[in-house]
Coordinates of C-alpha atoms in Angstrom, one line a residue:
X146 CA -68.3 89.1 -87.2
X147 CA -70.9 88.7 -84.8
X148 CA -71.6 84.4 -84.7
X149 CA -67.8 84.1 -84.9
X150 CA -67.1 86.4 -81.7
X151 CA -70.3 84.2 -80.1
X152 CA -69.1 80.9 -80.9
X153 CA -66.0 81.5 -79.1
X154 CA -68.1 82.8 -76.5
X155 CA -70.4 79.8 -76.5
X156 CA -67.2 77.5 -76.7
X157 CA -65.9 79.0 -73.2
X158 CA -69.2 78.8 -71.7
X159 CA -69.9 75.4 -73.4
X160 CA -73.4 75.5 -71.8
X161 CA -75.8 76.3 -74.5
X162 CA -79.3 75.1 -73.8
X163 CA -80.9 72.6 -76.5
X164 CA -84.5 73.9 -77.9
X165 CA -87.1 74.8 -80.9
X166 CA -88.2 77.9 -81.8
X167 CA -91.6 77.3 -80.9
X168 CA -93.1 76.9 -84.1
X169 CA -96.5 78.1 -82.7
X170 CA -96.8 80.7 -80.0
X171 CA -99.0 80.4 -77.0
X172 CA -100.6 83.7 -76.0
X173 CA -103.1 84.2 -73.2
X174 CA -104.6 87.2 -71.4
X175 CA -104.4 87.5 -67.4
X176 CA -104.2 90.7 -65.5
X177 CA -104.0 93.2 -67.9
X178 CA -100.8 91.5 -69.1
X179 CA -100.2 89.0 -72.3
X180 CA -98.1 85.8 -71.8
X181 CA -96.1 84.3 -74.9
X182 CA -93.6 81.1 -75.1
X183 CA -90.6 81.8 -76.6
X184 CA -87.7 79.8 -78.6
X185 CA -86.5 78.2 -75.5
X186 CA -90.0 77.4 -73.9
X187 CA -90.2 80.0 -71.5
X188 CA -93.1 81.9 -70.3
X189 CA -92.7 86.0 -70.9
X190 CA -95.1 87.9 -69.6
X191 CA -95.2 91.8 -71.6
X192 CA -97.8 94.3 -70.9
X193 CA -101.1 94.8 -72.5
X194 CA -100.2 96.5 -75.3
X195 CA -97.5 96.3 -77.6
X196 CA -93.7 96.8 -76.8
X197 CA -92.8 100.8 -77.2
X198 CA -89.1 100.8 -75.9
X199 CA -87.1 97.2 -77.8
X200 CA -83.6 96.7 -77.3
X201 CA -82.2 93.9 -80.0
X202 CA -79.1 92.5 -78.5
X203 CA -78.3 90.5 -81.9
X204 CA -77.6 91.8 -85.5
X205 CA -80.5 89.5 -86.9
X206 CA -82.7 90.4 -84.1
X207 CA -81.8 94.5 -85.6
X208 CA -82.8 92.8 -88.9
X209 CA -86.1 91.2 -88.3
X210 CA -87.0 94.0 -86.4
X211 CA -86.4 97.0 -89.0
X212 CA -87.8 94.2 -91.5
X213 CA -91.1 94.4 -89.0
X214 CA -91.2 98.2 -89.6
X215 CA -90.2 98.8 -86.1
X216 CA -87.3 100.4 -86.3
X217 CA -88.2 103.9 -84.5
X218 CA -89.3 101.3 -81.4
X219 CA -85.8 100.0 -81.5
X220 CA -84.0 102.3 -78.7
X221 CA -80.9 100.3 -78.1
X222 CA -78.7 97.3 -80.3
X223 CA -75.4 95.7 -80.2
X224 CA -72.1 96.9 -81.8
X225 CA -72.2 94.4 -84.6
X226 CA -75.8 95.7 -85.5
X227 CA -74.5 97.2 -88.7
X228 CA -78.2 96.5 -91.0
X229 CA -80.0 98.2 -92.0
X230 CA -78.2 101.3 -92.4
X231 CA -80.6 103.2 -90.2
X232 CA -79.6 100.8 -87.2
X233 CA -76.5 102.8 -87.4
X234 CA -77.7 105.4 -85.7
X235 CA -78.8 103.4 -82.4
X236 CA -77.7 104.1 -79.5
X237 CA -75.1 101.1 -78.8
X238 CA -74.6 99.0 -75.7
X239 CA -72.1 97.0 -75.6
X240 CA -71.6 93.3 -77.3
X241 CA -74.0 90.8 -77.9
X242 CA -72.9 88.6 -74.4
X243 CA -72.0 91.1 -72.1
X244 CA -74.0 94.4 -72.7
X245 CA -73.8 97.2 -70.5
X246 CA -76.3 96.4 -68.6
X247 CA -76.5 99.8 -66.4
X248 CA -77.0 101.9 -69.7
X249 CA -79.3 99.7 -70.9
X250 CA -81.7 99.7 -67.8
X251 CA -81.5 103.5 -68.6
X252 CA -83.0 102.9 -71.4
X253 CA -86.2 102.0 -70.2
X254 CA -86.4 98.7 -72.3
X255 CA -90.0 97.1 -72.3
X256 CA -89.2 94.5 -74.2
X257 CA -84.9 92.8 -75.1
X258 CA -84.9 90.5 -77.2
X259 CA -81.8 87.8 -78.0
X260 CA -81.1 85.1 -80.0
X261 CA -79.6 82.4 -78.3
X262 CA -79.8 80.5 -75.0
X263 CA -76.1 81.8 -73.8
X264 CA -76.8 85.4 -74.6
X265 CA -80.2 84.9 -71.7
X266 CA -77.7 83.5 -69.3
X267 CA -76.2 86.9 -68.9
X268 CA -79.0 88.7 -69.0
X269 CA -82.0 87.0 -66.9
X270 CA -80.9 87.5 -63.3
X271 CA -80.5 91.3 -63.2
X272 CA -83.2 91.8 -66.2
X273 CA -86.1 89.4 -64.0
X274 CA -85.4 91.5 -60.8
X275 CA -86.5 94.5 -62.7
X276 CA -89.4 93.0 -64.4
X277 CA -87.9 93.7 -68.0
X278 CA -88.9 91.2 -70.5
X279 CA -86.3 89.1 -71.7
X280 CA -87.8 87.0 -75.3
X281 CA -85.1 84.9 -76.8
X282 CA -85.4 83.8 -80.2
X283 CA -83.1 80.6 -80.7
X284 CA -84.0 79.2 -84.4
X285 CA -82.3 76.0 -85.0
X286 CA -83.5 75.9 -89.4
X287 CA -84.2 78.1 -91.7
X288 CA -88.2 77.1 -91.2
X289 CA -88.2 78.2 -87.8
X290 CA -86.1 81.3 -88.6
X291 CA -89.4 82.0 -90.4
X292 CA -91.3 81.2 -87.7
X293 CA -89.1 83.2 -85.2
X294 CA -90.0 86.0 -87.4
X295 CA -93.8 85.8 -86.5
X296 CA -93.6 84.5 -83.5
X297 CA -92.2 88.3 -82.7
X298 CA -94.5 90.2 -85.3
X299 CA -97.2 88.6 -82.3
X300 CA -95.0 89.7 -79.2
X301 CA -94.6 93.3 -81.1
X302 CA -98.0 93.9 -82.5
X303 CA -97.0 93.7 -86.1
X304 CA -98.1 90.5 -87.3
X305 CA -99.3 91.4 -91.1
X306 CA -95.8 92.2 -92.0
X307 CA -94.6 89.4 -90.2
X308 CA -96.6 86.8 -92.2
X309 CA -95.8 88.7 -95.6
X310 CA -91.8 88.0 -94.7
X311 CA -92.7 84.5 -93.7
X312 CA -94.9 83.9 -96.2
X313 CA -92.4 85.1 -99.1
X314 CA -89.6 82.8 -97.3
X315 CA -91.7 80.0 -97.7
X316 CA -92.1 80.3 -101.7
X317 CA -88.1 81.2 -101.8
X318 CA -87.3 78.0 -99.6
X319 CA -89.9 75.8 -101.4
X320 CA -88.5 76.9 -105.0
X321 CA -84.7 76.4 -103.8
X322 CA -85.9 72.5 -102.6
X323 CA -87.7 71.7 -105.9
X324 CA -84.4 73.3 -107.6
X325 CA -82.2 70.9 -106.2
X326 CA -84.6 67.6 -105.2
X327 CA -83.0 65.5 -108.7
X328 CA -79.7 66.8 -108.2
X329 CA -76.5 64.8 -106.3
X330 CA -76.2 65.7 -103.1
X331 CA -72.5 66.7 -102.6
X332 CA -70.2 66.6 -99.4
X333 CA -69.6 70.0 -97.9
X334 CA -67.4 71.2 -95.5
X335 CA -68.6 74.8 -94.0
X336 CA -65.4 76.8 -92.5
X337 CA -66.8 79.2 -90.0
X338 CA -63.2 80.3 -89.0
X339 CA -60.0 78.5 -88.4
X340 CA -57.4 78.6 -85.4
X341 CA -59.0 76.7 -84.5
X342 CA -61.6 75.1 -87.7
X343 CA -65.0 75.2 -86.3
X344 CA -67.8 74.2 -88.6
X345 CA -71.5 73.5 -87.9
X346 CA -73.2 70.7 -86.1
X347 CA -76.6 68.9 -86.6
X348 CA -78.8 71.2 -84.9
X349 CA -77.6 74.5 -86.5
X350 CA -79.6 76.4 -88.9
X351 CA -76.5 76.5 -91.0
X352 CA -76.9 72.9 -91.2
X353 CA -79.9 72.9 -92.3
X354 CA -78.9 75.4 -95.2
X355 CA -76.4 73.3 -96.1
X356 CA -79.4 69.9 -96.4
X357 CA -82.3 72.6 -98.8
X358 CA -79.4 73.8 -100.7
X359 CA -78.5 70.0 -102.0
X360 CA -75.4 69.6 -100.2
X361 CA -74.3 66.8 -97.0
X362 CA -72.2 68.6 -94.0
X363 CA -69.7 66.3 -92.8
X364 CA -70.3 68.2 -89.6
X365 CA -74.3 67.3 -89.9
X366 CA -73.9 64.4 -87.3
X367 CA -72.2 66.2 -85.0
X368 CA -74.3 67.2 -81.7
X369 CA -72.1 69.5 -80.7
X370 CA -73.9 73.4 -82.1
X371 CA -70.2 74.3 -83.3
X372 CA -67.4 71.4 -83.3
X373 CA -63.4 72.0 -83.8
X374 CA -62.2 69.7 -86.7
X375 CA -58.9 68.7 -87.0
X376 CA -57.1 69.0 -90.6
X377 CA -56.7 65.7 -90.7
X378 CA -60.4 64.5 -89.6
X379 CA -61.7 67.2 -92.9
X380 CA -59.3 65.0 -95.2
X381 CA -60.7 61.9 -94.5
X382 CA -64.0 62.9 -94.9
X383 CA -63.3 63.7 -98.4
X384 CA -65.3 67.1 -99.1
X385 CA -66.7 68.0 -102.6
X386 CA -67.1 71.3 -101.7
X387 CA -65.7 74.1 -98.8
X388 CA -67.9 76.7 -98.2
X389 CA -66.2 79.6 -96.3
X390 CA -67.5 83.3 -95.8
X391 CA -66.4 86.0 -98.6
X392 CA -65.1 88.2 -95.6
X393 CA -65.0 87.3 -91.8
X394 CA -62.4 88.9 -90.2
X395 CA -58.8 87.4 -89.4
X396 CA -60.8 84.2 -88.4
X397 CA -61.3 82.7 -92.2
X398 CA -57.8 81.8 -93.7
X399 CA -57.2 82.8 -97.2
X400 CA -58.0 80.7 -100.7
X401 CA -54.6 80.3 -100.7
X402 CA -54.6 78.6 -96.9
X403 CA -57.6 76.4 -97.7
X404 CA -56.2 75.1 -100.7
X405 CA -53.1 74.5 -99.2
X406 CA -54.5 72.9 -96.0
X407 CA -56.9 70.6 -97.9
X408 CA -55.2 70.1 -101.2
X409 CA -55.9 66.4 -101.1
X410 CA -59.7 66.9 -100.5
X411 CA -62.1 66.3 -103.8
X412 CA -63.5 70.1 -103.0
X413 CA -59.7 71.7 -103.7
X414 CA -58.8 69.1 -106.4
X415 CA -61.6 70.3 -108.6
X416 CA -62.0 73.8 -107.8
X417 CA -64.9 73.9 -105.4
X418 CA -64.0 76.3 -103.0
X419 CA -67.4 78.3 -102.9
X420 CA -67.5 82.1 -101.0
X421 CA -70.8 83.5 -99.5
X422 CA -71.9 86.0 -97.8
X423 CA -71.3 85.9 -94.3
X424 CA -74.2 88.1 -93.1
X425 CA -76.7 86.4 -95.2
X426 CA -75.5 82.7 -94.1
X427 CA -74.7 83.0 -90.3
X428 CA -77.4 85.6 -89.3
X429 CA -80.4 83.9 -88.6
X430 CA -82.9 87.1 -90.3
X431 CA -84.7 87.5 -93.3
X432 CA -81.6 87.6 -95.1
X433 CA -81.3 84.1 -94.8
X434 CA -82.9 83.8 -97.9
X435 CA -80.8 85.6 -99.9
X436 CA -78.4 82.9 -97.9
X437 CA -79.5 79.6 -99.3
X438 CA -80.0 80.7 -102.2
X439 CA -76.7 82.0 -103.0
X440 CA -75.5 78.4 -101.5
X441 CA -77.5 76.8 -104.1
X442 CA -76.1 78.8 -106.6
X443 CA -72.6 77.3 -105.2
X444 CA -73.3 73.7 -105.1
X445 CA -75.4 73.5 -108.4
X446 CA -74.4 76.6 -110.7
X447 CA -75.1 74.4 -113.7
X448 CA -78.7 74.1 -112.5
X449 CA -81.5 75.9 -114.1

């Protein structure tokens, strides 16, 4: 699964830079050219007119895009880009951190986009020289997934569709928090994969699904994006609920393994191990919706 393979990449490189999404964009005019700010508050200058030739270089990135109705502009994605169905058929170029960057200056790129600040680091150097546009996404909640969503519908000229997706996450996110408001918060535990456990800290947008869905991650006051937990530090913070993904390759132990490694835990004691979707929680698209809500659905199922 694509964040699992980056995390251990981020873990190695343990350099991830700290920033917003850039809840507004900043456009101006100047030579021809149009200047935005992107997630990590950098200026990136793309021609005059809209992008013609986009390489995504994340699965969500694939998702937003196709989701903008620009799928025959997408010429190039990642190996993990497995949605829609049509991004199939992309030419590939490698992984999300190390792409292979000869074929995809072949390409002809106008315009890569990426979605975190250790995926740029990789990139900028040879991708500046050549003056191809690098725009890097980086949401850190689900609100400014949203707003990562039309801050590109501006860099790609499609910015009526963009507000329709934003706009429709908005009413899903607003009726999930009105859902839950009068309900007790619970304790979760989310298990991105084990070997070692790595959860998600306080500036993660799987945090922040975690707070609208009416749940409290153990992990929320961690600073650290993606911390290791011991067993023993999970048991004395007393979970109500684990949350792991339904499927996420050989990195996600078993029911069997979780109920076994945290059979003391409130969350094992009374049943509350709850499965989700692992492309709907920990790919930061428009899918993210379909994410909290099936979270909700977890922590609260009695709720109406």
């Amino acid at each position: 699964m694509f964040l699992t393979r980056l995390i251990s990449t981020i873990l190695i490189l343990a350099a991830i830079l700290t920033s917003g999404c850039g809840r507004k964009m900043e456009v101006s005019e100047g030579a021809g050219n149009r200047v935005f700010t992107d997630g990590l508050k950098r200026r990136v200058v793309i021609g005059s007119t809209p992008p013609r030739r986009i390489i995504s270089l994340a699965p969500n990135i694939t998702e937003i895009l196709f989701a903008l109705g620009l799928g025959e502009k997408v010429v190039g994605v990642t190996a993990y880009c497995d949605y829609p169905e049509e991004a199939k058929n992309k030419a590939r170029i490698g992984d999300t951190i190390h792409p292979d960057l000869e074929r995809l200056i072949a390409m002809r790129p106008d315009l890569v986009v990426v979605s975190t600040a250790s995926q740029l680091e990789s990139l900028a150097g040879k991708l500046g020289e050549l003056s191809i546009p690098v725009y890097v996404t980086n949401p850190r909640t689900v609100r400014e997934v949203a707003a990562s969503i039309l801050a590109l519908g501006e860099v790609t000229g499609a910015t009526a569709r963009a507000s329709e997706i934003a706009t429709e996450m908005e009413r899903r996110i607003s009726a999930v928090e009105s859902r839950v408001k009068s309900l007790p918060r619970l304790k979760v535990l989310y298990v991105l994969q084990t070997a070692p456990l790595i959860t998600a800290g306080r500036n993660t947008f799987i945090n922040d699904l975690i707070d609208l869905a009416g749940g409290i991650s153990i992990s929320g006051a961690e600073t650290a994006d993606y911390p290791q937990f011991s067993r023993e530090t999970v048991i004395s913070r007393a979970p109500e609920v684990i949350i792991a993904p339904a499927s996420h390759g050989a990195g996600v132990v078993s029911q069997d393994d979780l109920r076994r490694d945290f059979a003391t835990t409130p969350a094992v004691k009374f049943n509350r191990i709850v499965r989700v979707n692992p492309d709907w929680v920990d790919r930061p698209g428009p899918r993210i919706i379909e994410g909290l809500e099936q979270m909700a659905q977890g922590l609260h199922p009695k709720s109406p």
